[in-house]
Amino acid sequence: MLSGLANPRQAAVQLMNFGLILSTAFMMWKGLSVITDSPSPIVVVLSGSMEPAFQRGDLLFLWNRNVVAETSVGEVVVYNVKGKDIPIVHRIVRKFGKGPEAKLLTKGDNNVSDDTELYASGQDYLVRKDIIGSVFAYIPFVGYVTILLSEHPWLKTVMLGLMGLVVVLQRE
Amino acid sequence: MASTEKITVYNVADLRATTDDALLNYLTSLGLIQSHTLLDTRLALGFSAFLLSAACFAWDYKLGFEATKQYTLVAVILYTLLNGALTYWIMFVEKGTIYVGKTKDGKTSLRVASDSKKPRSKGEAPVYKLTITVEDVKTKKTEKIDIERKFSEWFDASGRFVAAPFQTVLAQGVPLVGKLDPKRAVAAAPATGGQGLTKEQVAATPGYTQEILDAIASGLGENSSSAATGSSANQSGGKKRRT
């Protein structure tokens, strides 16, 4: 198995193959990001605040371009609270004004009150810039893997290690 | 000469990879000088694509998505082109080439492409296919040689590679190699009937050491009933290796 590594060029090719797997995956993600104009075009639902529409672990696909119409009331959007890294998936329930400066209010379908308390202190409404995309499609339950990976970070190292091992042992 | 590493006889990719390696070693040992241009181009394409994506990762991580959107778009397009070029290179230019080289005097160049095929009928060994192009550098005349042999001709049943029969196939199939290795060129040709090597055939061939005979005998096991020119030590050696 290791005889393939006797030749430095062969070793370089093996290394390159592994590196290309990682970089292709990354570039595909970035490509999707650029097409949808969203920093995070695929998100996983982390809480049950949008039940029964979306459950914890659902995979959501986002689109962040307003080609045909502006973001409007009733759309399910994803936004990051200023300063926090956790994406929140809620529905727009109020819109005041028009254009990019319009004030938007969101609320989770399964929540009692709207998101005013979730916003940063001093912030009462969202604007279009805060939103990183509107949900246009979803796959149920598939995203639970990501939740597992984030709650048990050692799983990530295990997965990468396995991938690397498989590529080095197989010579294509 | 028999390799001590055993590989799975059912894994065609392994069979081919081991044979490819042996071919490279053999040709280099004959004094042919290998040209690495093909592989180097592939490495250059692949690594530059990788470096591009590493750079994209770096600026995206440091400066965020919104600020670097335009650069990321350019990077994605460039990466797609580089990867496409790499795939094109591997599929259409390399086309399975495992060796490119020329003789020491620079008069003849050699290009070897390998492929493997599933067995023609069930129960038979898979087939190793070589396409060798020999070119006279001055006259630019090329000669194409196709060699198709079963892997069982140089792998014994337990998965050990035996170099001598493989080298004989090459020496007798390619006149250039035969010229550089006259010893193998006159050795008895291995059986192409499909049974692989018979013990009598192997033992009667000059140039085989006891070690090789043992290795082959261990693979032939059941057929070692008739005494060949080998001594009884041959047979006991075979039995030992079977356990």
Tab-separated table of C-alpha atoms in Angstrom:
chain	number	residue	atom	x	y	z
A	1	MET	CA	0.000	0.000	0.000
A	2	LEU	CA	2.781	2.371	0.855
A	3	SER	CA	4.797	1.353	-2.190
A	4	GLY	CA	2.980	4.075	-4.039
A	5	LEU	CA	4.676	6.645	-1.876
A	6	ALA	CA	8.192	5.521	-2.771
A	7	ASN	CA	8.063	7.809	-5.781
A	8	PRO	CA	7.778	11.463	-4.689
A	9	ARG	CA	5.741	12.367	-7.747
A	10	GLN	CA	3.183	9.684	-6.960
A	11	ALA	CA	2.953	10.993	-3.435
A	12	ALA	CA	2.394	14.492	-4.814
A	13	VAL	CA	-0.410	13.213	-7.029
A	14	GLN	CA	-2.073	11.478	-4.068
A	15	LEU	CA	-1.792	14.651	-2.006
A	16	MET	CA	-3.153	16.697	-4.863
A	17	ASN	CA	-6.156	14.401	-5.248
A	18	PHE	CA	-7.032	14.782	-1.596
A	19	GLY	CA	-6.512	18.531	-1.717
A	20	LEU	CA	-8.687	18.820	-4.811
A	21	ILE	CA	-11.555	17.019	-3.119
A	22	LEU	CA	-11.527	19.592	-0.325
A	23	SER	CA	-11.056	22.562	-2.586
A	24	THR	CA	-13.747	21.475	-5.057
A	25	ALA	CA	-16.239	21.084	-2.226
A	26	PHE	CA	-15.320	24.530	-0.928
A	27	MET	CA	-15.492	26.172	-4.349
A	28	MET	CA	-18.866	24.614	-5.033
A	29	TRP	CA	-20.121	26.148	-1.806
A	30	LYS	CA	-18.656	29.524	-2.722
A	31	GLY	CA	-20.093	29.255	-6.208
A	32	LEU	CA	-23.536	28.672	-4.748
A	33	SER	CA	-22.949	31.610	-2.431
A	34	VAL	CA	-22.115	33.902	-5.313
A	35	ILE	CA	-25.067	32.759	-7.424
A	36	THR	CA	-27.614	33.242	-4.648
A	37	ASP	CA	-25.811	36.323	-3.312
A	38	SER	CA	-26.094	34.886	0.178
A	39	PRO	CA	-23.140	34.293	2.527
A	40	SER	CA	-24.800	31.085	3.632
A	41	PRO	CA	-27.023	29.688	0.890
A	42	ILE	CA	-27.917	26.499	2.751
A	43	VAL	CA	-28.914	26.560	6.418
A	44	VAL	CA	-30.172	24.050	8.920
A	45	VAL	CA	-33.153	24.801	11.157
A	46	LEU	CA	-31.860	24.766	14.701
A	47	SER	CA	-35.015	25.368	16.735
A	48	GLY	CA	-38.673	24.539	16.641
A	49	SER	CA	-39.826	28.139	16.355
A	50	MET	CA	-41.210	27.665	12.844
A	51	GLU	CA	-43.248	24.530	13.442
A	52	PRO	CA	-45.307	23.082	11.850
A	53	ALA	CA	-43.782	24.501	8.658
A	54	PHE	CA	-40.150	23.647	9.467
A	55	GLN	CA	-38.768	21.215	12.026
A	56	ARG	CA	-35.391	21.103	13.726
A	57	GLY	CA	-32.912	19.513	11.318
A	58	ASP	CA	-34.596	20.604	8.077
A	59	LEU	CA	-32.269	21.819	5.332
A	60	LEU	CA	-33.292	25.168	3.818
A	61	PHE	CA	-32.187	26.637	0.482
A	62	LEU	CA	-31.920	30.397	0.343
A	63	TRP	CA	-32.143	32.962	-2.423
A	64	ASN	CA	-31.029	36.483	-1.702
A	65	ARG	CA	-31.685	38.381	-4.926
A	66	ASN	CA	-34.760	40.555	-5.489
A	67	VAL	CA	-35.041	40.062	-9.225
A	68	VAL	CA	-38.800	40.094	-9.646
A	69	ALA	CA	-40.180	41.632	-6.484
A	70	GLU	CA	-39.088	43.025	-3.159
A	71	THR	CA	-38.961	40.908	-0.035
A	72	SER	CA	-42.505	41.043	1.268
A	73	VAL	CA	-44.733	40.071	4.158
A	74	GLY	CA	-45.298	36.332	4.448
A	75	GLU	CA	-41.857	35.284	3.195
A	76	VAL	CA	-39.781	33.086	5.439
A	77	VAL	CA	-36.369	34.699	5.757
A	78	VAL	CA	-33.094	33.985	7.486
A	79	TYR	CA	-31.232	36.731	9.312
A	80	ASN	CA	-28.330	37.079	11.680
A	81	VAL	CA	-28.827	39.203	14.742
A	82	LYS	CA	-26.196	41.958	14.788
A	83	GLY	CA	-23.155	40.632	16.575
A	84	LYS	CA	-24.359	37.045	16.878
A	85	ASP	CA	-23.448	34.240	14.508
A	86	ILE	CA	-26.597	32.171	14.783
A	87	PRO	CA	-28.981	32.374	11.810
A	88	ILE	CA	-32.632	32.774	12.740
A	89	VAL	CA	-35.346	31.439	10.450
A	90	HIS	CA	-38.633	33.387	10.871
A	91	ARG	CA	-41.419	34.886	8.821
A	92	ILE	CA	-41.855	38.546	7.911
A	93	VAL	CA	-45.100	39.710	9.512
A	94	ARG	CA	-44.917	43.490	9.063
A	95	LYS	CA	-43.325	45.802	6.530
A	96	PHE	CA	-43.195	49.571	6.836
A	97	GLY	CA	-42.156	51.552	3.811
A	98	LYS	CA	-40.632	50.461	0.509
A	99	GLY	CA	-37.207	49.813	-0.939
A	100	PRO	CA	-33.991	48.786	0.827
A	101	GLU	CA	-34.663	51.004	3.841
A	102	ALA	CA	-38.079	49.530	4.600
A	103	LYS	CA	-38.485	48.359	8.181
A	104	LEU	CA	-39.257	44.664	8.584
A	105	LEU	CA	-40.638	42.836	11.586
A	106	THR	CA	-40.271	39.083	11.909
A	107	LYS	CA	-41.885	36.425	14.075
A	108	GLY	CA	-41.568	32.677	14.420
A	109	ASP	CA	-44.779	30.837	13.521
A	110	ASN	CA	-44.532	28.812	16.705
A	111	ASN	CA	-43.587	31.734	18.938
A	112	VAL	CA	-46.028	33.707	21.035
A	113	SER	CA	-44.454	37.106	20.456
A	114	ASP	CA	-42.575	38.742	17.614
A	115	ASP	CA	-38.792	39.039	17.390
A	116	THR	CA	-38.432	42.492	18.951
A	117	GLU	CA	-36.631	40.988	21.940
A	118	LEU	CA	-34.269	38.994	19.733
A	119	TYR	CA	-32.947	42.027	17.885
A	120	ALA	CA	-29.863	43.841	19.184
A	121	SER	CA	-30.491	46.319	21.959
A	122	GLY	CA	-31.803	49.568	20.504
A	123	GLN	CA	-32.843	47.845	17.274
A	124	ASP	CA	-36.618	47.614	16.757
A	125	TYR	CA	-36.789	46.463	13.165
A	126	LEU	CA	-34.757	44.720	10.512
A	127	VAL	CA	-33.800	46.196	7.174
A	128	ARG	CA	-33.238	44.324	3.906
A	129	LYS	CA	-29.467	44.303	4.442
A	130	ASP	CA	-29.798	42.192	7.596
A	131	ILE	CA	-31.476	39.403	5.729
A	132	ILE	CA	-29.200	36.773	4.217
A	133	GLY	CA	-31.863	35.089	2.126
A	134	SER	CA	-35.441	33.925	1.667
A	135	VAL	CA	-36.341	30.278	1.789
A	136	PHE	CA	-37.459	28.922	-1.576
A	137	ALA	CA	-37.022	25.157	-1.044
A	138	TYR	CA	-36.267	22.692	1.711
A	139	ILE	CA	-35.398	19.059	2.423
A	140	PRO	CA	-36.723	17.696	5.724
A	141	PHE	CA	-34.449	16.130	8.331
A	142	VAL	CA	-31.285	15.899	6.185
A	143	GLY	CA	-29.620	18.698	8.102
A	144	TYR	CA	-29.594	16.798	11.375
A	145	VAL	CA	-26.031	15.649	10.532
A	146	THR	CA	-24.862	19.260	10.804
A	147	ILE	CA	-26.508	19.631	14.181
A	148	LEU	CA	-24.693	16.504	15.360
A	149	LEU	CA	-21.388	17.770	13.964
A	150	SER	CA	-21.734	21.131	15.677
A	151	GLU	CA	-22.796	19.678	19.000
A	152	HIS	CA	-19.973	17.104	18.878
A	153	PRO	CA	-17.075	18.841	17.087
A	154	TRP	CA	-14.777	15.816	17.335
A	155	LEU	CA	-16.954	14.162	14.679
A	156	LYS	CA	-15.596	16.608	12.112
A	157	THR	CA	-12.008	15.485	12.713
A	158	VAL	CA	-13.043	11.856	12.506
A	159	MET	CA	-14.823	12.411	9.179
A	160	LEU	CA	-11.900	14.274	7.611
A	161	GLY	CA	-9.479	11.640	8.850
A	162	LEU	CA	-11.550	8.861	7.301
A	163	MET	CA	-11.799	10.702	3.988
A	164	GLY	CA	-8.050	11.238	3.856
A	165	LEU	CA	-7.381	7.611	4.675
A	166	VAL	CA	-9.685	6.359	1.939
A	167	VAL	CA	-8.099	8.539	-0.738
A	168	VAL	CA	-4.542	7.568	0.182
A	169	LEU	CA	-5.275	3.870	0.298
A	170	GLN	CA	-7.037	3.814	-3.050
A	171	ARG	CA	-4.962	4.547	-6.083
A	172	GLU	CA	-7.034	5.813	-8.943
B	1	MET	CA	12.636	-11.426	-7.739
B	2	ALA	CA	9.201	-12.306	-6.427
B	3	SER	CA	7.725	-9.475	-4.422
B	4	THR	CA	6.854	-10.288	-0.830
B	5	GLU	CA	3.849	-7.998	-0.826
B	6	LYS	CA	0.570	-9.703	-1.435
B	7	ILE	CA	-2.358	-7.952	-2.970
B	8	THR	CA	-5.952	-8.961	-3.343
B	9	VAL	CA	-6.310	-10.900	-6.541
B	10	TYR	CA	-9.904	-9.763	-6.963
B	11	ASN	CA	-9.148	-6.059	-6.890
B	12	VAL	CA	-8.477	-5.161	-10.513
B	13	ALA	CA	-7.347	-1.637	-9.612
B	14	ASP	CA	-4.688	-3.056	-7.309
B	15	LEU	CA	-3.534	-5.552	-9.941
B	16	ARG	CA	-3.179	-2.805	-12.459
B	17	ALA	CA	-1.476	-0.370	-10.081
B	18	THR	CA	1.088	-2.971	-9.016
B	19	THR	CA	1.742	-3.961	-12.615
B	20	ASP	CA	2.094	-0.317	-13.643
B	21	ASP	CA	4.650	0.232	-10.897
B	22	ALA	CA	6.589	-2.850	-11.945
B	23	LEU	CA	6.595	-1.680	-15.530
B	24	LEU	CA	8.032	1.672	-14.516
B	25	ASN	CA	10.745	0.023	-12.440
B	26	TYR	CA	11.593	-2.387	-15.225
B	27	LEU	CA	11.903	0.255	-17.921
B	28	THR	CA	14.003	2.467	-15.675
B	29	SER	CA	16.251	-0.458	-14.784
B	30	LEU	CA	16.879	-1.000	-18.500
B	31	GLY	CA	18.367	2.451	-18.782
B	32	LEU	CA	15.464	4.285	-20.393
B	33	ILE	CA	15.191	7.872	-19.243
B	34	GLN	CA	11.728	8.839	-18.094
B	35	SER	CA	10.204	12.167	-19.070
B	36	HIS	CA	7.971	13.648	-16.403
B	37	THR	CA	6.373	16.410	-18.433
B	38	LEU	CA	2.944	14.785	-18.554
B	39	LEU	CA	2.720	14.250	-14.838
B	40	ASP	CA	4.254	17.621	-14.036
B	41	THR	CA	1.633	19.424	-16.092
B	42	ARG	CA	-1.080	17.562	-14.258
B	43	LEU	CA	0.484	18.493	-10.935
B	44	ALA	CA	0.846	22.118	-11.985
B	45	LEU	CA	-2.820	22.375	-12.984
B	46	GLY	CA	-4.047	20.628	-9.881
B	47	PHE	CA	-1.939	22.533	-7.418
B	48	SER	CA	-2.675	25.929	-8.908
B	49	ALA	CA	-6.396	25.168	-8.650
B	50	PHE	CA	-5.875	24.150	-5.044
B	51	LEU	CA	-3.865	27.282	-4.253
B	52	LEU	CA	-6.560	29.439	-5.815
B	53	SER	CA	-9.194	27.904	-3.600
B	54	ALA	CA	-6.918	28.311	-0.568
B	55	ALA	CA	-6.546	32.000	-1.384
B	56	CYS	CA	-10.319	32.341	-1.769
B	57	PHE	CA	-10.787	30.677	1.592
B	58	ALA	CA	-8.283	33.052	3.162
B	59	TRP	CA	-9.836	36.295	1.924
B	60	ASP	CA	-13.337	35.100	2.623
B	61	TYR	CA	-12.392	34.137	6.166
B	62	LYS	CA	-10.492	37.344	6.875
B	63	LEU	CA	-12.669	39.943	5.158
B	64	GLY	CA	-16.107	38.329	5.042
B	65	PHE	CA	-18.404	37.468	2.164
B	66	GLU	CA	-19.900	40.854	1.290
B	67	ALA	CA	-16.592	42.684	0.962
B	68	THR	CA	-14.966	40.053	-1.268
B	69	LYS	CA	-17.943	38.965	-3.372
B	70	GLN	CA	-16.461	40.123	-6.678
B	71	TYR	CA	-13.118	38.415	-6.096
B	72	THR	CA	-14.861	35.242	-5.039
B	73	LEU	CA	-16.882	35.260	-8.242
B	74	VAL	CA	-13.702	35.577	-10.314
B	75	ALA	CA	-12.046	32.853	-8.241
B	76	VAL	CA	-14.949	30.461	-8.746
B	77	ILE	CA	-14.916	30.969	-12.511
B	78	LEU	CA	-11.122	30.553	-12.700
B	79	TYR	CA	-11.283	27.458	-10.551
B	80	THR	CA	-13.936	25.915	-12.772
B	81	LEU	CA	-11.742	26.576	-15.808
B	82	LEU	CA	-8.634	25.108	-14.161
B	83	ASN	CA	-10.488	22.039	-12.986
B	84	GLY	CA	-12.017	21.622	-16.426
B	85	ALA	CA	-8.563	21.885	-17.981
B	86	LEU	CA	-7.257	19.301	-15.530
B	87	THR	CA	-10.074	16.900	-16.347
B	88	TYR	CA	-9.540	17.442	-20.054
B	89	TRP	CA	-5.818	16.832	-19.613
B	90	ILE	CA	-6.347	13.589	-17.724
B	91	MET	CA	-9.042	12.289	-20.050
B	92	PHE	CA	-7.812	13.307	-23.485
B	93	VAL	CA	-4.112	14.048	-23.301
B	94	GLU	CA	-2.886	11.544	-20.738
B	95	LYS	CA	-5.366	8.853	-21.793
B	96	GLY	CA	-4.035	6.291	-19.368
B	97	THR	CA	-0.376	6.951	-20.112
B	98	ILE	CA	1.815	5.647	-17.347
B	99	TYR	CA	5.257	6.056	-18.900
B	100	VAL	CA	6.892	8.438	-21.314
B	101	GLY	CA	10.593	8.148	-21.921
B	102	LYS	CA	13.390	7.682	-24.359
B	103	THR	CA	16.530	5.682	-24.851
B	104	LYS	CA	19.833	6.970	-23.492
B	105	ASP	CA	21.026	7.950	-26.932
B	106	GLY	CA	17.847	9.936	-27.492
B	107	LYS	CA	17.095	8.235	-30.793
B	108	THR	CA	13.891	6.486	-29.848
B	109	SER	CA	11.054	7.602	-27.659
B	110	LEU	CA	8.546	5.386	-25.956
B	111	ARG	CA	5.062	5.995	-24.616
B	112	VAL	CA	3.120	3.397	-22.655
B	113	ALA	CA	-0.564	3.549	-21.801
B	114	SER	CA	-2.191	0.932	-19.633
B	115	ASP	CA	-5.739	-0.183	-19.106
B	116	SER	CA	-7.469	-3.090	-17.520
B	117	LYS	CA	-10.430	-5.069	-18.729
B	118	LYS	CA	-12.846	-7.353	-16.976
B	119	PRO	CA	-12.408	-11.006	-17.861
B	120	ARG	CA	-13.905	-12.166	-21.129
B	121	SER	CA	-15.857	-14.900	-19.399
B	122	LYS	CA	-16.622	-15.602	-15.774
B	123	GLY	CA	-13.904	-17.408	-13.879
B	124	GLU	CA	-11.108	-16.081	-16.028
B	125	ALA	CA	-8.512	-13.604	-14.894
B	126	PRO	CA	-8.932	-9.928	-15.754
B	127	VAL	CA	-6.922	-8.605	-18.667
B	128	TYR	CA	-4.088	-6.089	-18.661
B	129	LYS	CA	-3.995	-3.997	-21.773
B	130	LEU	CA	-0.926	-2.065	-22.889
B	131	THR	CA	-0.725	0.353	-25.784
B	132	ILE	CA	2.879	1.127	-26.586
B	133	THR	CA	3.909	3.772	-29.074
B	134	VAL	CA	7.510	3.695	-30.190
B	135	GLU	CA	8.705	6.704	-32.147
B	136	ASP	CA	11.927	7.242	-33.976
B	137	VAL	CA	12.881	10.781	-33.008
B	138	LYS	CA	14.576	11.647	-36.285
B	139	THR	CA	12.205	10.174	-38.828
B	140	LYS	CA	9.119	10.710	-36.664
B	141	LYS	CA	7.895	7.269	-37.667
B	142	THR	CA	5.711	5.705	-34.997
B	143	GLU	CA	4.967	2.096	-34.344
B	144	LYS	CA	2.008	1.092	-32.213
B	145	ILE	CA	2.062	-2.143	-30.296
B	146	ASP	CA	-0.898	-3.587	-28.424
B	147	ILE	CA	-0.349	-6.166	-25.739
B	148	GLU	CA	-3.245	-7.857	-23.976
B	149	ARG	CA	-2.435	-10.402	-21.338
B	150	LYS	CA	-4.179	-11.871	-18.344
B	151	PHE	CA	-2.930	-10.727	-14.960
B	152	SER	CA	-2.591	-14.365	-13.971
B	153	GLU	CA	0.487	-14.596	-16.149
B	154	TRP	CA	2.564	-12.727	-13.611
B	155	PHE	CA	0.525	-12.911	-10.414
B	156	ASP	CA	0.352	-16.166	-8.536
B	157	ALA	CA	-2.846	-17.330	-6.863
B	158	SER	CA	-1.954	-15.771	-3.534
B	159	GLY	CA	-1.450	-12.328	-5.053
B	160	ARG	CA	2.315	-12.105	-5.289
B	161	PHE	CA	3.838	-10.412	-8.258
B	162	VAL	CA	6.490	-12.363	-10.141
B	163	ALA	CA	8.640	-10.031	-12.178
B	164	ALA	CA	10.302	-12.408	-14.624
B	165	PRO	CA	7.274	-13.521	-16.692
B	166	PHE	CA	6.043	-9.950	-16.852
B	167	GLN	CA	9.378	-8.708	-18.108
B	168	THR	CA	9.424	-11.492	-20.669
B	169	VAL	CA	6.046	-10.380	-21.988
B	170	LEU	CA	7.401	-6.884	-22.467
B	171	ALA	CA	10.743	-7.958	-23.896
B	172	GLN	CA	9.091	-10.174	-26.453
B	173	GLY	CA	6.223	-7.842	-27.249
B	174	VAL	CA	8.216	-4.669	-27.747
B	175	PRO	CA	11.312	-4.949	-29.946
B	176	LEU	CA	12.911	-1.932	-28.265
B	177	VAL	CA	12.680	-3.544	-24.847
B	178	GLY	CA	13.858	-6.837	-26.252
B	179	LYS	CA	16.950	-5.118	-27.598
B	180	LEU	CA	17.721	-3.655	-24.196
B	181	ASP	CA	17.038	-6.874	-22.318
B	182	PRO	CA	18.181	-9.752	-24.540
B	183	LYS	CA	18.008	-12.230	-21.667
B	184	ARG	CA	14.268	-11.946	-21.355
B	185	ALA	CA	13.719	-11.731	-25.067
B	186	VAL	CA	14.857	-15.321	-25.572
B	187	ALA	CA	13.164	-16.816	-22.501
B	188	ALA	CA	10.285	-19.153	-23.309
B	189	ALA	CA	7.139	-17.188	-23.930
B	190	PRO	CA	4.541	-17.505	-21.132
B	191	ALA	CA	1.420	-19.504	-21.908
B	192	THR	CA	-1.344	-17.440	-23.440
B	193	GLY	CA	-3.823	-20.313	-23.316
B	194	GLY	CA	-5.330	-18.998	-20.140
B	195	GLN	CA	-4.024	-21.434	-17.562
B	196	GLY	CA	-1.263	-19.114	-16.488
B	197	LEU	CA	2.116	-20.666	-15.894
B	198	THR	CA	2.616	-24.405	-15.667
B	199	LYS	CA	5.325	-25.606	-13.361
B	200	GLU	CA	7.074	-27.659	-16.031
B	201	GLN	CA	7.188	-24.724	-18.389
B	202	VAL	CA	8.604	-22.444	-15.757
B	203	ALA	CA	11.153	-24.934	-14.452
B	204	ALA	CA	12.398	-25.673	-17.937
B	205	THR	CA	13.088	-22.012	-18.627
B	206	PRO	CA	16.563	-20.657	-18.081
B	207	GLY	CA	16.926	-17.586	-15.945
B	208	TYR	CA	14.549	-18.564	-13.153
B	209	THR	CA	15.975	-18.837	-9.682
B	210	GLN	CA	14.767	-21.268	-7.067
B	211	GLU	CA	13.022	-18.386	-5.354
B	212	ILE	CA	10.836	-17.689	-8.347
B	213	LEU	CA	10.010	-21.353	-8.765
B	214	ASP	CA	8.971	-21.555	-5.137
B	215	ALA	CA	6.739	-18.545	-5.481
B	216	ILE	CA	5.046	-19.924	-8.545
B	217	ALA	CA	4.820	-23.402	-7.098
B	218	SER	CA	3.038	-22.114	-4.038
B	219	GLY	CA	0.431	-20.641	-6.301
B	220	LEU	CA	0.043	-23.817	-8.311
B	221	GLY	CA	-0.356	-26.076	-5.278
B	222	GLU	CA	-2.505	-28.866	-6.717
B	223	ASN	CA	-0.505	-29.249	-9.916
B	224	SER	CA	2.757	-29.978	-8.200
B	225	SER	CA	2.202	-33.736	-8.323
B	226	SER	CA	4.532	-34.527	-11.223
B	227	ALA	CA	8.161	-33.980	-10.426
B	228	ALA	CA	9.624	-31.246	-12.548
B	229	THR	CA	13.302	-30.606	-12.808
B	230	GLY	CA	13.053	-28.945	-9.386
B	231	SER	CA	13.989	-30.941	-6.321
B	232	SER	CA	11.655	-32.118	-3.609
B	233	ALA	CA	12.585	-28.987	-1.710
B	234	ASN	CA	10.451	-27.241	-4.280
B	235	GLN	CA	7.373	-29.161	-3.236
B	236	SER	CA	7.858	-28.723	0.475
B	237	GLY	CA	8.453	-25.059	-0.075
B	238	GLY	CA	5.129	-24.877	-1.828
B	239	LYS	CA	3.285	-26.663	0.936
B	240	LYS	CA	4.805	-24.458	3.573
B	241	ARG	CA	3.591	-21.339	1.943
B	242	ARG	CA	0.085	-22.595	1.559
B	243	THR	CA	-0.605	-22.695	5.301
